[in-house]
CSV table of C-alpha atoms in Angstrom, one decimal:
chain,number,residue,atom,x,y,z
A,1,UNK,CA,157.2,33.3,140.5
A,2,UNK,CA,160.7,34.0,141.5
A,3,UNK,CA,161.4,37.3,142.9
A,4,UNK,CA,164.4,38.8,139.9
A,5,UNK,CA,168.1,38.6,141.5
A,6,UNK,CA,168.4,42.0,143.4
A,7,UNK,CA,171.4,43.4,141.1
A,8,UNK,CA,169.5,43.3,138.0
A,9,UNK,CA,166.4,45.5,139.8
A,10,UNK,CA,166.1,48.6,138.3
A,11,UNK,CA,166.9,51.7,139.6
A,12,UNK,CA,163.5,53.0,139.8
A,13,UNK,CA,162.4,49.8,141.9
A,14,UNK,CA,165.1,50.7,143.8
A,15,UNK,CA,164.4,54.2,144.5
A,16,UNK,CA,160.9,54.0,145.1
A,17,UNK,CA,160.5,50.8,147.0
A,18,UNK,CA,164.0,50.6,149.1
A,19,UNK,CA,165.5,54.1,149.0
A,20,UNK,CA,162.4,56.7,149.5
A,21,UNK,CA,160.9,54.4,152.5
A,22,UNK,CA,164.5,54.5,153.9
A,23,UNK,CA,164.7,58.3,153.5
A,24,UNK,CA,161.7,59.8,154.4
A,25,UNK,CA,162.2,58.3,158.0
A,26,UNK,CA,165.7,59.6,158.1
A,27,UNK,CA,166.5,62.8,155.8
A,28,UNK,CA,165.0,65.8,156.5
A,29,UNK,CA,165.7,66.8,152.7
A,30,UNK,CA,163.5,63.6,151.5
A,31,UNK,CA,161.2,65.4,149.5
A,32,UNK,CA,164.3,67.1,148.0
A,33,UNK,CA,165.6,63.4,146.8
A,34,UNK,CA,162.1,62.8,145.7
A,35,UNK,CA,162.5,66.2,143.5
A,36,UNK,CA,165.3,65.7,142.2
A,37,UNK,CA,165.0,61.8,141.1
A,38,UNK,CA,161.6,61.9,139.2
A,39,UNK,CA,163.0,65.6,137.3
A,40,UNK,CA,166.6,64.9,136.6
A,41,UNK,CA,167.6,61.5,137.2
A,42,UNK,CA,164.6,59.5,136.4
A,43,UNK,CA,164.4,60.2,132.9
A,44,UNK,CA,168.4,58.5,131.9
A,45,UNK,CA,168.7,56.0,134.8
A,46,UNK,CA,164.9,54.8,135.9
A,47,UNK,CA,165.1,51.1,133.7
A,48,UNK,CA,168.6,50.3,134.3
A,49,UNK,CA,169.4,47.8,136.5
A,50,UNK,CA,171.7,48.4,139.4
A,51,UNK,CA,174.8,46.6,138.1
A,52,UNK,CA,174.3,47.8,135.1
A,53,UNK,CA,174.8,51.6,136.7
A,54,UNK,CA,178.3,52.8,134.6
A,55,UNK,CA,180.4,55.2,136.6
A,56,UNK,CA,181.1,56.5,132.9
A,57,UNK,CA,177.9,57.4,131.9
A,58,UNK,CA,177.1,59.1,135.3
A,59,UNK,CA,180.0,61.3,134.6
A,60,UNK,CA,178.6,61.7,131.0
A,61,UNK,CA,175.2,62.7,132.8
A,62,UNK,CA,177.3,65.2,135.0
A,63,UNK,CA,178.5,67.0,132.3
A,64,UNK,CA,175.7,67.0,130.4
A,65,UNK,CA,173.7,68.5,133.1
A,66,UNK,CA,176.2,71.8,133.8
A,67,UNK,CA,174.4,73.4,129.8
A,68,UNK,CA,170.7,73.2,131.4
A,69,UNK,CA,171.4,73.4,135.5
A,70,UNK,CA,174.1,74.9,138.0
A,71,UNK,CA,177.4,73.4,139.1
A,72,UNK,CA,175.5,73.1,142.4
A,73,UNK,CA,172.5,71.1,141.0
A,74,UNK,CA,174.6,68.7,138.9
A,75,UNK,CA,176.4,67.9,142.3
A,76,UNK,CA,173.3,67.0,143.9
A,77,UNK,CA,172.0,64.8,141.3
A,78,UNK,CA,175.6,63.1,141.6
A,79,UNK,CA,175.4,63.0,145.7
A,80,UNK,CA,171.8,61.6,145.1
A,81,UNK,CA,172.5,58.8,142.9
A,82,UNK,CA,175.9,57.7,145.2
A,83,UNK,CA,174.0,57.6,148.1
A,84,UNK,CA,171.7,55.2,146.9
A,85,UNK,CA,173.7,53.1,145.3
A,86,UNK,CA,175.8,53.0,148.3
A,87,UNK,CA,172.7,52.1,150.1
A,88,UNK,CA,172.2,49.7,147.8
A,89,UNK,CA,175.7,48.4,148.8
A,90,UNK,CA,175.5,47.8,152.3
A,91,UNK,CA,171.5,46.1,151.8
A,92,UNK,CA,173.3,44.0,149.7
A,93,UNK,CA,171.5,44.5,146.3
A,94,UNK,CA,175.0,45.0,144.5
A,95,UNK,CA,178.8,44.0,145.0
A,96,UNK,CA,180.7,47.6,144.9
A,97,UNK,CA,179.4,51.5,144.5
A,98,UNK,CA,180.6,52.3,141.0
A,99,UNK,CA,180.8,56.3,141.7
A,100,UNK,CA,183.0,56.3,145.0
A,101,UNK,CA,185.3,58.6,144.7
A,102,UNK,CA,183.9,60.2,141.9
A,103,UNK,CA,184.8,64.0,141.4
A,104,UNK,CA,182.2,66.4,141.9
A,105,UNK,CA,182.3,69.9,140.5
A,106,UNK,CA,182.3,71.3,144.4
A,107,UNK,CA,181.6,75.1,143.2
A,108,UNK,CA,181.4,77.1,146.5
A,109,UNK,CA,177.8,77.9,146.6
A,110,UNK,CA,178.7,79.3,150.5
A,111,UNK,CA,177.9,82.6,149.6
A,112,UNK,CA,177.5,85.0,152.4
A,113,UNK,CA,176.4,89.0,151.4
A,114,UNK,CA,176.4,90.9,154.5
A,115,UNK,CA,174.6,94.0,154.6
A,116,UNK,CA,177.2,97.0,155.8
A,117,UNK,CA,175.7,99.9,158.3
A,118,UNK,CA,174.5,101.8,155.3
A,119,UNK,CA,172.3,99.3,154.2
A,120,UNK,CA,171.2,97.9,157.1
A,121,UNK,CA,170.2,101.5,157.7
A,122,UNK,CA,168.1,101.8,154.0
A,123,UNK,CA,166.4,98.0,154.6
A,124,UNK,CA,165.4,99.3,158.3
A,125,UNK,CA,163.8,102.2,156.9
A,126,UNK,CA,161.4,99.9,154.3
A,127,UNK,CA,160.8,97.9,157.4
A,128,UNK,CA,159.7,100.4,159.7
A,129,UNK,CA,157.3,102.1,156.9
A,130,UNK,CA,156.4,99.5,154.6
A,131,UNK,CA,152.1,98.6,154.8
A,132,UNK,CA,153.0,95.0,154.8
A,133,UNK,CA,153.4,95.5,158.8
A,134,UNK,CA,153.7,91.4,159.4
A,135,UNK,CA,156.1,90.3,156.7
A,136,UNK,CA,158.2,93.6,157.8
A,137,UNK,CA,158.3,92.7,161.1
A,138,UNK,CA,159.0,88.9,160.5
A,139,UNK,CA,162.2,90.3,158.7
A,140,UNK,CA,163.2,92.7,161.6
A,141,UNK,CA,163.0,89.9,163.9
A,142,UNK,CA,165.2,87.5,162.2
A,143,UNK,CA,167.9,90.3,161.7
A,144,UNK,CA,167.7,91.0,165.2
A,145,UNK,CA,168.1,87.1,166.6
A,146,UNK,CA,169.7,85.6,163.5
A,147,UNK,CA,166.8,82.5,163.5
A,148,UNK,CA,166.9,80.4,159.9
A,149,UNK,CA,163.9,82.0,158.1
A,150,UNK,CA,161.8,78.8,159.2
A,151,UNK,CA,162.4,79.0,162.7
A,152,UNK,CA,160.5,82.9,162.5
A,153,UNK,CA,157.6,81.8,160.9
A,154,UNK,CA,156.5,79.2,163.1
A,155,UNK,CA,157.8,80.8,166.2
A,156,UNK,CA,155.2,80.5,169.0
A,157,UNK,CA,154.1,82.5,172.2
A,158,UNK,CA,155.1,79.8,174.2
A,159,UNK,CA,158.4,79.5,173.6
A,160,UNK,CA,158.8,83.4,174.3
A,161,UNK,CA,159.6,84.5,178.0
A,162,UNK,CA,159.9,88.5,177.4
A,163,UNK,CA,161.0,88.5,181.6
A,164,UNK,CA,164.5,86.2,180.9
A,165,UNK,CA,164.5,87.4,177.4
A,166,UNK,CA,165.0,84.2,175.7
A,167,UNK,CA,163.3,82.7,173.0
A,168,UNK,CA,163.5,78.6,173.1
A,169,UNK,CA,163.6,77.0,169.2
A,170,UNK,CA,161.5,73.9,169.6
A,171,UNK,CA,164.5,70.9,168.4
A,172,UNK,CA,162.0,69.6,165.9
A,173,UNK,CA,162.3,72.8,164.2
A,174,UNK,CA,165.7,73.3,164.5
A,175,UNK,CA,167.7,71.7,162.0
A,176,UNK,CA,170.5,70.6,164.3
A,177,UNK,CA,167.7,68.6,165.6
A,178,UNK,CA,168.4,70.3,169.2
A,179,UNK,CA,166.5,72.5,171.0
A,180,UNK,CA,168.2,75.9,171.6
A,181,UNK,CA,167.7,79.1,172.9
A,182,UNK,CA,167.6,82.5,171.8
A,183,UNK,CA,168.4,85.8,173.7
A,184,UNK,CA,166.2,88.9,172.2
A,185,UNK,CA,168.1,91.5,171.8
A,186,UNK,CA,166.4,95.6,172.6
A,187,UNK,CA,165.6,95.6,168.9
A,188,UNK,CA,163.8,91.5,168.6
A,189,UNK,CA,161.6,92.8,172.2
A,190,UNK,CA,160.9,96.1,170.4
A,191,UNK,CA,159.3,93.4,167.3
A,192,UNK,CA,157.2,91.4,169.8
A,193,UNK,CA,155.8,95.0,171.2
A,194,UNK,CA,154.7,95.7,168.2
A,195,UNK,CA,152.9,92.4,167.3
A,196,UNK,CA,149.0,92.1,167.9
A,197,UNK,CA,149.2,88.3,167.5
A,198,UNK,CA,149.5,88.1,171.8
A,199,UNK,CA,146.3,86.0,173.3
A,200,UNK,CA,145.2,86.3,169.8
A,201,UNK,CA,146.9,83.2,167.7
A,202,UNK,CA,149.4,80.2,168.8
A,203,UNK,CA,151.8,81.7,166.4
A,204,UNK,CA,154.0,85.0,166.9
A,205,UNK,CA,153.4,86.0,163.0
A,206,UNK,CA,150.2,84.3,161.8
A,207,UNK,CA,149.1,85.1,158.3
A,208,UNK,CA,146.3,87.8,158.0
A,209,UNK,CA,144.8,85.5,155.4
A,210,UNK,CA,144.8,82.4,157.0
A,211,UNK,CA,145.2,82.5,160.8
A,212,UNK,CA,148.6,80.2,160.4
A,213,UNK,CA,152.2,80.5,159.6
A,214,UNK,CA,153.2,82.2,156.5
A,215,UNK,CA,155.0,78.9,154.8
A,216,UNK,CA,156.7,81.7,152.2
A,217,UNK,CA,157.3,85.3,152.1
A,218,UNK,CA,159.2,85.4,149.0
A,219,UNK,CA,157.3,87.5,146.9
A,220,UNK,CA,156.7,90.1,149.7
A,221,UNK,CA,160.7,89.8,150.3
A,222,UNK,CA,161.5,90.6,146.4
A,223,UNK,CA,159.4,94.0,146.8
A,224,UNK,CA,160.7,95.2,149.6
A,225,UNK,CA,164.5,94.3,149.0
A,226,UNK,CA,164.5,96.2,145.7
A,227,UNK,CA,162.3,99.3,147.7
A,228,UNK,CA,165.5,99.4,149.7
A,229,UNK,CA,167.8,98.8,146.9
A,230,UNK,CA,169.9,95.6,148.3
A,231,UNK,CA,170.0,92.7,146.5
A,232,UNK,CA,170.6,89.8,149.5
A,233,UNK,CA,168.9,87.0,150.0
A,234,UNK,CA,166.6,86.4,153.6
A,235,UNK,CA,168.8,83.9,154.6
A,236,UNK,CA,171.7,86.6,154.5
A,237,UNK,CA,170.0,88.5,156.9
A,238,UNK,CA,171.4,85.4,159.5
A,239,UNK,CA,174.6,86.2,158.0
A,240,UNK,CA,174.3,90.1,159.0
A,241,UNK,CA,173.4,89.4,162.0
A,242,UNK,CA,176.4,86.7,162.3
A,243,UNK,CA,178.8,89.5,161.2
A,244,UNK,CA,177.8,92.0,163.8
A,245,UNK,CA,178.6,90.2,166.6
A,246,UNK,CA,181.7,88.9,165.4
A,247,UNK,CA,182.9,92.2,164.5
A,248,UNK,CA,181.5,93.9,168.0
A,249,UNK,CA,184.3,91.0,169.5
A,250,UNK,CA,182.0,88.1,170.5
A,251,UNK,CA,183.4,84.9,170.2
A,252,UNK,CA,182.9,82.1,167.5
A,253,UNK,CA,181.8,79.8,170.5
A,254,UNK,CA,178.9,82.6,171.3
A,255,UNK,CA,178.3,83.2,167.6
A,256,UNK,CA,178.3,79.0,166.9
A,257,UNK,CA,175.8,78.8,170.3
A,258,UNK,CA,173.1,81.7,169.5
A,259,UNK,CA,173.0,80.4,165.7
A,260,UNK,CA,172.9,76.7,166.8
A,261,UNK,CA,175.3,75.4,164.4
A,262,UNK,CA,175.9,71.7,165.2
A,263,UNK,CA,179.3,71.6,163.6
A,264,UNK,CA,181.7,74.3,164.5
A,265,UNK,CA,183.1,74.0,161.6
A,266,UNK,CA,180.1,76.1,159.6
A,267,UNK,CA,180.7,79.0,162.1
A,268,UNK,CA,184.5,79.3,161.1
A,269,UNK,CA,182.9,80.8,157.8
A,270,UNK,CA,183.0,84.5,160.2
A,271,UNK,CA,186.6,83.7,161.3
A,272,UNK,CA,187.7,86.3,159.1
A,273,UNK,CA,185.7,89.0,160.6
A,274,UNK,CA,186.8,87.7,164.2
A,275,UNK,CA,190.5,88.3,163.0
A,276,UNK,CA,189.7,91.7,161.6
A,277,UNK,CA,187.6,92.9,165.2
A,278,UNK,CA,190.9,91.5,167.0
A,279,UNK,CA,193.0,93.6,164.9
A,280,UNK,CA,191.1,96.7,165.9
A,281,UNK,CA,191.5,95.6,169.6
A,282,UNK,CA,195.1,95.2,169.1
C-alpha cells in the first residue's frame, strides 16, 4: 500500500513518530512537550493533517486557552505547536510554517522575590531549628552557593574538595550543559560539617527514606516557608543569593560565572542592583 502523501499526515503521526524521537535526543524539556501535547493540544489538533493546520484556529486555541490556563502556559502550547510544524518544514512534510510570526502573549513570568536581611534572618532561624535537619540543610546550602535546586540534590562527595573550597557541578547536570565550579562560601562549609552523609552515601543529601537523592522537597519547602512567614519560591533562594553579591559590588561577569548562566544576557536581570551598589560606592 502506498505510504499517504506526508502533508496530509496527521498531527498526532507527526508528533509521535517524527517529532518526540527527534526531541527526546535533543530537548532537555522533552517530557515537557510530551505533557503538554497529549493534555492541551492533543485533544483540538491530534486528527488534523499538517496542511490542514490554520494559523486562525491556533490563534482561536490561544485565546481560548487564557479562561482555563496562564498567559505563560498558552505560550507554551503555541511555542510547542510552531516548533513542530517548523520541524515539519525543514523534513519536508509541508511547504510553509503557518504560525511564523505569530504573536504570543509574552507575559513576563521572570519573576525574581529576593529575600531582604530581615527575612533572610527569619528563614535562617527555621533552618537552623527545624527537625527536618536534611531538607533544612539542603535549603541552607543552596542559599549559600546559589546552585539550581537540582544541582543540590544530587550533589556528590566527589565533586566536593573542602581543601580548595570548590564544588564542581558535573555538565550533565548543569543545564548549560557545561561543567562548572562552585566556591563554598564559610556558611555552604559550615552545611557540609554538619552533614552525616560523609563515607556513608555517594550523595551529599541522601533521603533518610530511601538512601538516594530527594527528587522533590516541595511539601517540606511549603511548611517551613510559611513557619518563617516568606512567601518565595526555592528557586528564589538563587535569586537571594544572586542579589547579595551584586549588591556587596561583585561583578555581573563573577555573578554570570558562579551561577553558570550560559547567556549573559539572563544575568543582566541583577543589573539593577549592580547600578544601585555603584551608587553607594560613588
Amino acid at each position: 500500500s502506498a505510504k499517504a502523501p506526508l502533508e496530509t499526515m496527521t498531527l498526532d503521526v507527526f508528533m509521535r513518530e517524527h517529532y518526540m524521537p527527534h526531541a527526546l535526543s535533543h530537548k532537555r524539556s522533552a517530557k515537557k512537550d510530551e505533557q503538554l501535547y497529549r493534555l492541551h493540544l492533543a485533544p483540538t489538533f491530534k486528527d488534523m493533517p499538517l496542511n490542514e493546520i490554520s494559523r486562525r484556529e491556533v490563534e482561536v486555541f490561544h485565546r481560548a486557552f487564557l479562561q482555563k490556563q496562564s498567559p505563560a502556559s498558552a505560550d507554551h502550547c503555541v511555542k510547542l505547536m510552531r516548533r513542530a510544524l517548523n520541524l515539519a518544514v525543514q523534513w519536508e512534510f509541508i511547504e510553509k510554517n503557518v504560525l511564523k510570526g505569530i504573536k504570543l502573549f509574552m507575559v513576563d513570568n521572570q519573576v525574581e522575590n529576593y529575600l531582604d536581611e530581615e527575612q533572610l534572618e527569619q528563614l535562617l532561624h527555621v533552618l537552623r531549628t527545624d527537625n527536618n535537619r536534611t531538607v533544612c540543610l539542603i535549603l541552607m546550602f543552596l542559599l549559600s552557593t546559589g546552585a539550581r535546586l537540582n544541582e543540590g540534590l544530587t550533589a556528590t562527595w566527589k565533586n566536593i574538595n573542602v581543601e580548595r573550597g570548590v564544588w564542581k557541578v558535573d555538565a550533565s547536570l548543569s543545564k548549560s550543559k557545561k561543567p562548572r565550579s562552585i566556591p563554598l562560601n564559610d556558611s555552604a562549609l559550615w552545611v557540609l560539617e554538619q552533614l552525616k552523609s560523609q563515607g556513608q552515601s555517594p550523595y551529599l543529601f541522601p533521603s533518610p527514606v530511601t538512601g538516594k537523592p530527594y527528587t522533590a522537597i516541595t511539601r517540606a519547602w511549603y511548611r517551613l516557608r510559611k513557619k518563617a512567614g516568606v512567601n518565595i519560591r526555592i528557586h528564589d533562594l538563587r535569586h537571594t543569593f544572586a542579589s547579595f553579591l551584586v549588591s556587596r559590588g561583585r561583578s555581573l561577569f563573577e555573578v554570570q560565572q558562579i551561577l553558570g548562566h550560559s547567556d549573559p544576557k539572563v544575568t543582566m536581570r541583577y543589573a539593577h542592583l549592580s547600578s544601585k551598589a555603584l551608587q553607594e560606592a560613588a
